[in-house]
Tab-separated table of N, CA and C in Angstrom:
chain	number	residue	atom	x	y	z
A	292	MET	N	17.502	3.505	15.568
A	292	MET	CA	16.759	3.756	14.346
A	292	MET	C	15.345	3.175	14.498
A	293	THR	N	14.345	3.967	14.161
A	293	THR	CA	12.960	3.503	14.267
A	293	THR	C	12.634	2.527	13.132
A	294	ASP	N	11.523	1.823	13.283
A	294	ASP	CA	11.075	0.909	12.227
A	294	ASP	C	10.812	1.664	10.927
A	295	LEU	N	10.219	2.866	11.023
A	295	LEU	CA	9.947	3.648	9.816
A	295	LEU	C	11.254	4.085	9.151
A	296	GLN	N	12.231	4.483	9.939
A	296	GLN	CA	13.529	4.856	9.372
A	296	GLN	C	14.179	3.671	8.672
A	297	LYS	N	14.086	2.486	9.288
A	297	LYS	CA	14.647	1.281	8.660
A	297	LYS	C	13.958	0.991	7.335
A	298	ALA	N	12.637	1.082	7.329
A	298	ALA	CA	11.881	0.811	6.106
A	298	ALA	C	12.252	1.810	5.010
A	299	LYS	N	12.349	3.085	5.374
A	299	LYS	CA	12.718	4.117	4.403
A	299	LYS	C	14.125	3.865	3.843
A	300	LYS	N	15.035	3.479	4.703
A	300	LYS	CA	16.419	3.215	4.283
A	300	LYS	C	16.466	2.036	3.313
A	301	LEU	N	15.767	0.964	3.628
A	301	LEU	CA	15.730	-0.201	2.738
A	301	LEU	C	15.117	0.164	1.383
A	302	LEU	N	14.058	0.950	1.403
A	302	LEU	CA	13.417	1.381	0.155
A	302	LEU	C	14.387	2.216	-0.680
A	303	ALA	N	15.106	3.119	-0.028
A	303	ALA	CA	16.012	4.029	-0.734
A	303	ALA	C	17.241	3.316	-1.295
A	304	GLU	N	17.702	2.301	-0.599
A	304	GLU	CA	18.970	1.665	-0.972
A	304	GLU	C	18.814	0.420	-1.837
A	305	ASN	N	17.591	0.008	-2.106
A	305	ASN	CA	17.360	-1.218	-2.864
A	305	ASN	C	16.331	-0.973	-3.960
A	306	ASP	N	16.075	-2.002	-4.732
A	306	ASP	CA	15.130	-1.893	-5.835
A	306	ASP	C	13.740	-2.378	-5.412
A	307	TYR	N	13.354	-2.099	-4.176
A	307	TYR	CA	12.051	-2.516	-3.674
A	307	TYR	C	10.991	-1.479	-4.025
A	308	THR	N	9.758	-1.955	-4.117
A	308	THR	CA	8.631	-1.043	-4.306
A	308	THR	C	7.981	-0.737	-2.966
A	309	CYS	N	8.043	-1.688	-2.042
A	309	CYS	CA	7.513	-1.457	-0.694
A	309	CYS	C	8.244	-2.334	0.313
A	310	VAL	N	8.276	-1.840	1.546
A	310	VAL	CA	9.005	-2.488	2.637
A	310	VAL	C	8.165	-2.380	3.901
A	311	LEU	N	8.115	-3.455	4.682
A	311	LEU	CA	7.481	-3.448	6.004
A	311	LEU	C	8.541	-3.814	7.034
A	312	CYS	N	8.605	-3.077	8.141
A	312	CYS	CA	9.576	-3.353	9.197
A	312	CYS	C	8.923	-3.261	10.569
A	313	LYS	N	9.323	-4.192	11.436
A	313	LYS	CA	8.959	-4.127	12.855
A	313	LYS	C	10.029	-4.895	13.619
A	314	ASP	N	10.705	-4.197	14.494
A	314	ASP	CA	11.809	-4.792	15.246
A	314	ASP	C	12.804	-5.416	14.261
A	315	GLU	N	13.036	-6.707	14.378
A	315	GLU	CA	13.995	-7.366	13.477
A	315	GLU	C	13.311	-8.010	12.270
A	316	LYS	N	12.002	-7.891	12.176
A	316	LYS	CA	11.261	-8.487	11.063
A	316	LYS	C	11.172	-7.499	9.905
A	317	THR	N	11.444	-8.009	8.708
A	317	THR	CA	11.376	-7.179	7.505
A	317	THR	C	10.735	-7.981	6.382
A	318	ARG	N	9.823	-7.340	5.661
A	318	ARG	CA	9.229	-7.938	4.453
A	318	ARG	C	9.411	-6.927	3.335
A	319	THR	N	9.822	-7.416	2.173
A	319	THR	CA	10.055	-6.535	1.039
A	319	THR	C	9.377	-7.092	-0.207
A	320	SER	N	9.157	-6.206	-1.171
A	320	SER	CA	8.597	-6.632	-2.452
A	320	SER	C	9.139	-5.750	-3.569
A	321	THR	N	9.257	-6.355	-4.741
A	321	THR	CA	9.615	-5.601	-5.948
A	321	THR	C	8.419	-5.523	-6.894
A	322	GLN	N	7.281	-6.084	-6.464
A	322	GLN	CA	6.072	-6.032	-7.288
A	322	GLN	C	5.460	-4.631	-7.227
A	323	ARG	N	4.870	-4.235	-8.337
A	323	ARG	CA	4.261	-2.913	-8.408
A	323	ARG	C	2.799	-2.959	-7.999
A	324	GLY	N	2.287	-1.791	-7.669
A	324	GLY	CA	0.860	-1.671	-7.375
A	324	GLY	C	0.477	-2.252	-6.027
A	325	VAL	N	-0.789	-2.661	-5.932
A	325	VAL	CA	-1.333	-3.146	-4.662
A	325	VAL	C	-1.100	-4.638	-4.440
A	326	ARG	N	-0.616	-5.335	-5.454
A	326	ARG	CA	-0.476	-6.792	-5.363
A	326	ARG	C	0.298	-7.270	-4.127
A	327	PRO	N	1.484	-6.713	-3.810
A	327	PRO	CA	2.182	-7.222	-2.626
A	327	PRO	C	1.392	-7.003	-1.337
A	328	LEU	N	0.668	-5.898	-1.252
A	328	LEU	CA	-0.116	-5.622	-0.041
A	328	LEU	C	-1.245	-6.635	0.104
A	329	VAL	N	-1.913	-6.957	-0.988
A	329	VAL	CA	-2.980	-7.959	-0.958
A	329	VAL	C	-2.403	-9.320	-0.593
A	330	GLU	N	-1.253	-9.673	-1.161
A	330	GLU	CA	-0.634	-10.955	-0.836
A	330	GLU	C	-0.245	-11.030	0.630
A	331	TRP	N	0.290	-9.931	1.183
A	331	TRP	CA	0.618	-9.928	2.610
A	331	TRP	C	-0.651	-10.071	3.444
A	332	LEU	N	-1.727	-9.423	3.039
A	332	LEU	CA	-3.006	-9.549	3.755
A	332	LEU	C	-3.508	-10.989	3.732
A	333	GLU	N	-3.307	-11.660	2.614
A	333	GLU	CA	-3.810	-13.028	2.460
A	333	GLU	C	-2.879	-14.076	3.062
A	334	SER	N	-1.706	-13.654	3.513
A	334	SER	CA	-0.773	-14.586	4.151
A	334	SER	C	-1.213	-14.817	5.598
A	335	ASP	N	-0.555	-15.706	6.256
A	335	ASP	CA	-0.873	-15.991	7.658
A	335	ASP	C	-0.088	-15.103	8.619
A	336	GLU	N	0.678	-14.157	8.083
A	336	GLU	CA	1.500	-13.298	8.928
A	336	GLU	C	0.692	-12.169	9.560
A	337	ASP	N	1.153	-11.742	10.725
A	337	ASP	CA	0.540	-10.627	11.437
A	337	ASP	C	1.426	-9.393	11.250
A	338	PHE	N	0.890	-8.349	10.641
A	338	PHE	CA	1.660	-7.143	10.385
A	338	PHE	C	1.240	-5.980	11.283
A	339	GLU	N	0.500	-6.276	12.324
A	339	GLU	CA	0.060	-5.254	13.271
A	339	GLU	C	1.274	-4.539	13.857
A	340	GLY	N	1.267	-3.205	13.776
A	340	GLY	CA	2.337	-2.413	14.371
A	340	GLY	C	3.578	-2.247	13.504
A	341	PHE	N	3.579	-2.781	12.290
A	341	PHE	CA	4.717	-2.594	11.388
A	341	PHE	C	4.717	-1.160	10.858
A	342	SER	N	5.860	-0.743	10.339
A	342	SER	CA	5.984	0.515	9.610
A	342	SER	C	6.233	0.177	8.152
A	343	ALA	N	5.707	1.008	7.249
A	343	ALA	CA	5.804	0.740	5.818
A	343	ALA	C	6.470	1.890	5.085
A	344	ALA	N	7.249	1.532	4.064
A	344	ALA	CA	7.787	2.516	3.131
A	344	ALA	C	7.410	2.028	1.743
A	345	ASP	N	6.880	2.935	0.931
A	345	ASP	CA	6.329	2.560	-0.370
A	345	ASP	C	6.652	3.660	-1.366
A	346	LYS	N	6.839	3.279	-2.619
A	346	LYS	CA	7.135	4.289	-3.636
A	346	LYS	C	5.926	5.159	-3.937
A	347	VAL	N	4.746	4.539	-4.050
A	347	VAL	CA	3.524	5.265	-4.405
A	347	VAL	C	2.362	4.734	-3.566
A	348	VAL	N	1.627	5.627	-2.935
A	348	VAL	CA	0.462	5.220	-2.151
A	348	VAL	C	-0.755	6.034	-2.590
A	349	GLY	N	-1.710	5.329	-3.158
A	349	GLY	CA	-3.002	5.915	-3.487
A	349	GLY	C	-4.027	5.478	-2.457
A	350	ARG	N	-5.260	5.853	-2.672
A	350	ARG	CA	-6.322	5.534	-1.718
A	350	ARG	C	-6.487	4.023	-1.522
A	351	GLY	N	-6.368	3.250	-2.599
A	351	GLY	CA	-6.478	1.797	-2.487
A	351	GLY	C	-5.404	1.221	-1.580
A	352	ALA	N	-4.155	1.596	-1.817
A	352	ALA	CA	-3.054	1.122	-0.978
A	352	ALA	C	-3.238	1.577	0.468
A	353	ALA	N	-3.724	2.793	0.664
A	353	ALA	CA	-3.944	3.299	2.020
A	353	ALA	C	-4.912	2.398	2.786
A	354	PHE	N	-6.016	2.003	2.131
A	354	PHE	CA	-6.961	1.088	2.781
A	354	PHE	C	-6.291	-0.243	3.114
A	355	LEU	N	-5.441	-0.727	2.224
A	355	LEU	CA	-4.760	-1.998	2.473
A	355	LEU	C	-3.785	-1.872	3.642
A	356	TYR	N	-3.125	-0.742	3.760
A	356	TYR	CA	-2.247	-0.535	4.918
A	356	TYR	C	-3.054	-0.494	6.217
A	357	VAL	N	-4.241	0.092	6.171
A	357	VAL	CA	-5.122	0.076	7.348
A	357	VAL	C	-5.450	-1.368	7.718
A	358	LEU	N	-5.823	-2.175	6.725
A	358	LEU	CA	-6.166	-3.578	6.972
A	358	LEU	C	-4.968	-4.381	7.478
A	359	LEU	N	-3.776	-4.040	7.019
A	359	LEU	CA	-2.567	-4.718	7.502
A	359	LEU	C	-2.278	-4.372	8.960
A	360	GLY	N	-2.768	-3.223	9.414
A	360	GLY	CA	-2.556	-2.825	10.807
A	360	GLY	C	-1.256	-2.077	11.051
A	361	VAL	N	-0.682	-1.489	9.985
A	361	VAL	CA	0.561	-0.744	10.182
A	361	VAL	C	0.296	0.512	11.011
A	362	ASN	N	1.345	1.010	11.652
A	362	ASN	CA	1.156	2.226	12.448
A	362	ASN	C	1.819	3.451	11.828
A	363	ALA	N	2.606	3.239	10.742
A	363	ALA	CA	3.266	4.362	10.070
A	363	ALA	C	3.498	4.003	8.606
A	364	VAL	N	3.363	5.013	7.733
A	364	VAL	CA	3.584	4.831	6.300
A	364	VAL	C	4.399	6.005	5.777
A	365	TYR	N	5.450	5.672	5.021
A	365	TYR	CA	6.196	6.671	4.270
A	365	TYR	C	5.973	6.377	2.789
A	366	SER	N	5.813	7.415	1.971
A	366	SER	CA	5.685	7.240	0.536
A	366	SER	C	6.416	8.354	-0.202
A	367	HIS	N	7.076	7.971	-1.308
A	367	HIS	CA	7.675	9.003	-2.165
A	367	HIS	C	6.565	9.911	-2.684
A	368	VAL	N	5.500	9.277	-3.225
A	368	VAL	CA	4.359	10.008	-3.791
A	368	VAL	C	3.089	9.457	-3.167
A	369	ILE	N	2.230	10.347	-2.700
A	369	ILE	CA	0.978	9.939	-2.066
A	369	ILE	C	-0.147	10.846	-2.561
A	370	SER	N	-1.323	10.287	-2.707
A	370	SER	CA	-2.462	11.111	-3.118
A	370	SER	C	-3.123	11.734	-1.890
A	371	TYR	N	-3.796	12.843	-2.122
A	371	TYR	CA	-4.533	13.489	-1.036
A	371	TYR	C	-5.586	12.545	-0.454
A	372	ALA	N	-6.193	11.733	-1.325
A	372	ALA	CA	-7.213	10.773	-0.866
A	372	ALA	C	-6.594	9.713	0.045
A	373	ALA	N	-5.361	9.304	-0.248
A	373	ALA	CA	-4.667	8.335	0.605
A	373	ALA	C	-4.331	8.966	1.954
A	374	LEU	N	-3.882	10.204	1.930
A	374	LEU	CA	-3.600	10.910	3.183
A	374	LEU	C	-4.840	10.954	4.069
A	375	GLU	N	-5.985	11.228	3.455
A	375	GLU	CA	-7.247	11.301	4.190
A	375	GLU	C	-7.536	9.969	4.903
A	376	VAL	N	-7.361	8.860	4.193
A	376	VAL	CA	-7.626	7.535	4.780
A	376	VAL	C	-6.659	7.254	5.922
A	377	LEU	N	-5.368	7.428	5.679
A	377	LEU	CA	-4.374	7.106	6.710
A	377	LEU	C	-4.553	7.965	7.954
A	378	ARG	N	-4.824	9.229	7.758
A	378	ARG	CA	-5.026	10.116	8.910
A	378	ARG	C	-6.305	9.779	9.671
A	379	ALA	N	-7.342	9.341	8.958
A	379	ALA	CA	-8.601	8.957	9.612
A	379	ALA	C	-8.392	7.769	10.554
A	380	TYR	N	-7.389	6.943	10.261
A	380	TYR	CA	-7.099	5.775	11.100
A	380	TYR	C	-5.873	5.999	11.987
A	381	ASN	N	-5.504	7.265	12.159
A	381	ASN	CA	-4.403	7.653	13.050
A	381	ASN	C	-3.085	6.953	12.726
A	382	ILE	N	-2.829	6.757	11.443
A	382	ILE	CA	-1.567	6.181	10.993
A	382	ILE	C	-0.622	7.336	10.686
A	383	THR	N	0.559	7.300	11.274
A	383	THR	CA	1.571	8.319	11.018
A	383	THR	C	1.948	8.280	9.543
A	384	VAL	N	2.019	9.452	8.925
A	384	VAL	CA	2.317	9.529	7.490
A	384	VAL	C	3.465	10.501	7.242
A	385	GLU	N	4.435	10.034	6.453
A	385	GLU	CA	5.494	10.891	5.941
A	385	GLU	C	5.532	10.698	4.435
A	386	TYR	N	5.867	11.759	3.705
A	386	TYR	CA	5.898	11.651	2.247
A	386	TYR	C	6.774	12.746	1.660
A	387	ASN	N	7.161	12.541	0.409
A	387	ASN	CA	7.924	13.570	-0.316
A	387	ASN	C	6.998	14.499	-1.072
A	388	VAL	N	6.038	13.913	-1.825
A	388	VAL	CA	5.158	14.705	-2.676
A	388	VAL	C	3.721	14.214	-2.527
A	389	ALA	N	2.796	15.141	-2.314
A	389	ALA	CA	1.365	14.808	-2.310
A	389	ALA	C	0.769	15.316	-3.612
A	390	VAL	N	-0.072	14.483	-4.231
A	390	VAL	CA	-0.666	14.817	-5.525
A	390	VAL	C	-2.179	14.639	-5.472
A	391	GLU	N	-2.849	15.241	-6.438
A	391	GLU	CA	-4.309	15.137	-6.518
A	391	GLU	C	-4.750	13.690	-6.692
A	392	HIS	N	-4.134	12.978	-7.642
A	392	HIS	CA	-4.473	11.579	-7.924
A	392	HIS	C	-3.216	10.825	-8.316
A	393	ILE	N	-3.225	9.517	-8.060
A	393	ILE	CA	-2.175	8.648	-8.586
A	393	ILE	C	-2.555	8.338	-10.035
A	394	ILE	N	-1.598	8.453	-10.916
A	394	ILE	CA	-1.831	8.243	-12.344
A	394	ILE	C	-1.578	6.773	-12.691
A	395	ASN	N	-2.344	6.250	-13.650
A	395	ASN	CA	-2.160	4.859	-14.070
A	395	ASN	C	-0.829	4.688	-14.800
A	396	ARG	N	-0.450	3.450	-15.076
A	396	ARG	CA	0.853	3.158	-15.683
A	396	ARG	C	0.987	3.686	-17.098
A	397	ARG	N	-0.132	3.821	-17.805
A	397	ARG	CA	-0.083	4.386	-19.161
A	397	ARG	C	0.059	5.901	-19.136
A	398	GLY	N	-0.228	6.496	-17.994
A	398	GLY	CA	-0.106	7.939	-17.862
A	398	GLY	C	-1.272	8.715	-18.443
A	399	ASP	N	-2.396	8.011	-18.670
A	399	ASP	CA	-3.523	8.700	-19.314
A	399	ASP	C	-4.793	8.732	-18.470
A	400	GLY	N	-4.658	8.473	-17.180
A	400	GLY	CA	-5.835	8.505	-16.315
A	400	GLY	C	-5.474	8.193	-14.869
A	401	ILE	N	-6.489	8.080	-14.044
A	401	ILE	CA	-6.305	7.784	-12.618
A	401	ILE	C	-6.022	6.293	-12.434
A	402	CYS	N	-5.185	5.979	-11.482
A	402	CYS	CA	-4.894	4.593	-11.110
A	402	CYS	C	-6.213	3.844	-10.927
A	403	PRO	N	-6.342	2.641	-11.496
A	403	PRO	CA	-7.609	1.923	-11.391
A	403	PRO	C	-8.008	1.576	-9.954
A	404	PHE	N	-7.023	1.389	-9.087
A	404	PHE	CA	-7.343	1.044	-7.696
A	404	PHE	C	-7.763	2.273	-6.902
A	405	GLU	N	-7.154	3.397	-7.203
A	405	GLU	CA	-7.589	4.633	-6.544
A	405	GLU	C	-9.020	4.961	-6.994
A	406	SER	N	-9.266	4.805	-8.278
A	406	SER	CA	-10.593	5.066	-8.830
A	406	SER	C	-11.643	4.114	-8.245
A	407	ALA	N	-11.272	2.851	-8.062
A	407	ALA	CA	-12.216	1.836	-7.577
A	407	ALA	C	-12.708	2.104	-6.154
A	408	VAL	N	-11.901	2.808	-5.363
A	408	VAL	CA	-12.271	3.032	-3.953
A	408	VAL	C	-12.509	4.505	-3.618
A	409	MET	N	-12.551	5.346	-4.627
A	409	MET	CA	-12.633	6.797	-4.395
A	409	MET	C	-13.840	7.194	-3.543
A	410	ASP	N	-14.976	6.549	-3.739
A	410	ASP	CA	-16.182	6.915	-2.991
A	410	ASP	C	-16.477	5.970	-1.829
A	411	ILE	N	-15.512	5.131	-1.487
A	411	ILE	CA	-15.698	4.150	-0.407
A	411	ILE	C	-15.027	4.664	0.861
A	412	THR	N	-15.701	4.459	1.989
A	412	THR	CA	-15.119	4.849	3.275
A	412	THR	C	-14.893	3.656	4.201
A	413	ASP	N	-15.519	2.531	3.913
A	413	ASP	CA	-15.401	1.330	4.742
A	413	ASP	C	-14.243	0.466	4.228
A	414	VAL	N	-13.338	0.071	5.130
A	414	VAL	CA	-12.164	-0.700	4.704
A	414	VAL	C	-12.532	-2.058	4.113
A	415	GLY	N	-13.553	-2.699	4.658
A	415	GLY	CA	-13.992	-3.984	4.117
A	415	GLY	C	-14.521	-3.852	2.697
A	416	GLU	N	-15.317	-2.827	2.461
A	416	GLU	CA	-15.825	-2.569	1.115
A	416	GLU	C	-14.688	-2.222	0.165
A	417	ALA	N	-13.700	-1.491	0.653
A	417	ALA	CA	-12.551	-1.124	-0.175
A	417	ALA	C	-11.788	-2.373	-0.601
A	418	TYR	N	-11.598	-3.297	0.327
A	418	TYR	CA	-10.882	-4.539	0.014
A	418	TYR	C	-11.627	-5.334	-1.066
A	419	ILE	N	-12.935	-5.430	-0.937
A	419	ILE	CA	-13.745	-6.134	-1.941
A	419	ILE	C	-13.605	-5.450	-3.301
A	420	ALA	N	-13.659	-4.135	-3.333
A	420	ALA	CA	-13.536	-3.386	-4.589
A	420	ALA	C	-12.155	-3.574	-5.214
A	421	ILE	N	-11.119	-3.604	-4.393
A	421	ILE	CA	-9.750	-3.805	-4.894
A	421	ILE	C	-9.602	-5.207	-5.484
A	422	LYS	N	-10.104	-6.211	-4.776
A	422	LYS	CA	-10.024	-7.582	-5.292
A	422	LYS	C	-10.802	-7.717	-6.601
A	423	GLN	N	-11.957	-7.082	-6.685
A	423	GLN	CA	-12.751	-7.116	-7.918
A	423	GLN	C	-11.983	-6.461	-9.063
A	424	LYS	N	-11.372	-5.319	-8.800
A	424	LYS	CA	-10.604	-4.618	-9.838
A	424	LYS	C	-9.405	-5.464	-10.272
A	425	MET	N	-8.767	-6.147	-9.329
A	425	MET	CA	-7.645	-7.031	-9.683
A	425	MET	C	-8.103	-8.110	-10.659
A	426	ARG	N	-9.261	-8.699	-10.372
A	426	ARG	CA	-9.800	-9.726	-11.273
A	426	ARG	C	-10.128	-9.137	-12.639
A	427	GLU	N	-10.733	-7.961	-12.654
A	427	GLU	CA	-11.115	-7.311	-13.912
A	427	GLU	C	-9.926	-7.036	-14.817
A	428	ILE	N	-8.805	-6.641	-14.221
A	428	ILE	CA	-7.647	-6.304	-15.054
A	428	ILE	C	-6.621	-7.437	-15.133
A	429	GLY	N	-6.985	-8.595	-14.592
A	429	GLY	CA	-6.152	-9.781	-14.772
A	429	GLY	C	-4.947	-9.890	-13.863
A	430	ILE	N	-5.053	-9.350	-12.667
A	430	ILE	CA	-3.972	-9.485	-11.689
A	430	ILE	C	-4.416	-10.503	-10.647
A	431	ALA	N	-3.712	-11.622	-10.579
A	431	ALA	CA	-4.025	-12.649	-9.592
A	431	ALA	C	-3.158	-12.441	-8.367
A	432	SER	N	-3.743	-12.645	-7.205
A	432	SER	CA	-2.950	-12.635	-5.969
A	432	SER	C	-2.619	-14.095	-5.647
A	433	ARG	N	-1.808	-14.285	-4.645
A	433	ARG	CA	-1.374	-15.624	-4.254
A	433	ARG	C	-2.586	-16.547	-4.097
A	434	GLY	N	-2.480	-17.724	-4.656
A	434	GLY	CA	-3.548	-18.706	-4.521
A	434	GLY	C	-4.685	-18.552	-5.501
A	435	GLU	N	-4.620	-17.541	-6.366
A	435	GLU	CA	-5.667	-17.352	-7.370
A	435	GLU	C	-5.085	-17.595	-8.742
A	436	ASN	N	-5.895	-18.111	-9.630
A	436	ASN	CA	-5.486	-18.240	-11.026
A	436	ASN	C	-5.925	-16.998	-11.776
A	437	LYS	N	-5.157	-16.625	-12.787
A	437	LYS	CA	-5.515	-15.447	-13.584
A	437	LYS	C	-6.762	-15.681	-14.371
């Protein structure tokens, strides 16, 4: 079984929102949105070469997966903008449904993180924009106060 298959299986069989797998190493999260990806980025762990399975991947999450160094991403739902980012960085992508935009949790607009990075092409700039948006909407990552 490949790392991507393992990640997909864990996502399907558990209440996780995202899963990272490489060899015998596995990281999981039940947190929604980009928060777990930012926390993994800010940890001391190396995720280079991992495979990821995620419930929803928008452009913001796609940039974070690039920064994490994953080599494959599976998503139940992915935006066309996220596909563009992942493919530009030669990351293998599998998905169930591709959509125009990821919708926010209220269901009345575009996901704030997808919107924050829509016109950005540089991964470093995308990370700064995501962190700024997290602060604006009151989401703290590890080591930050709300």
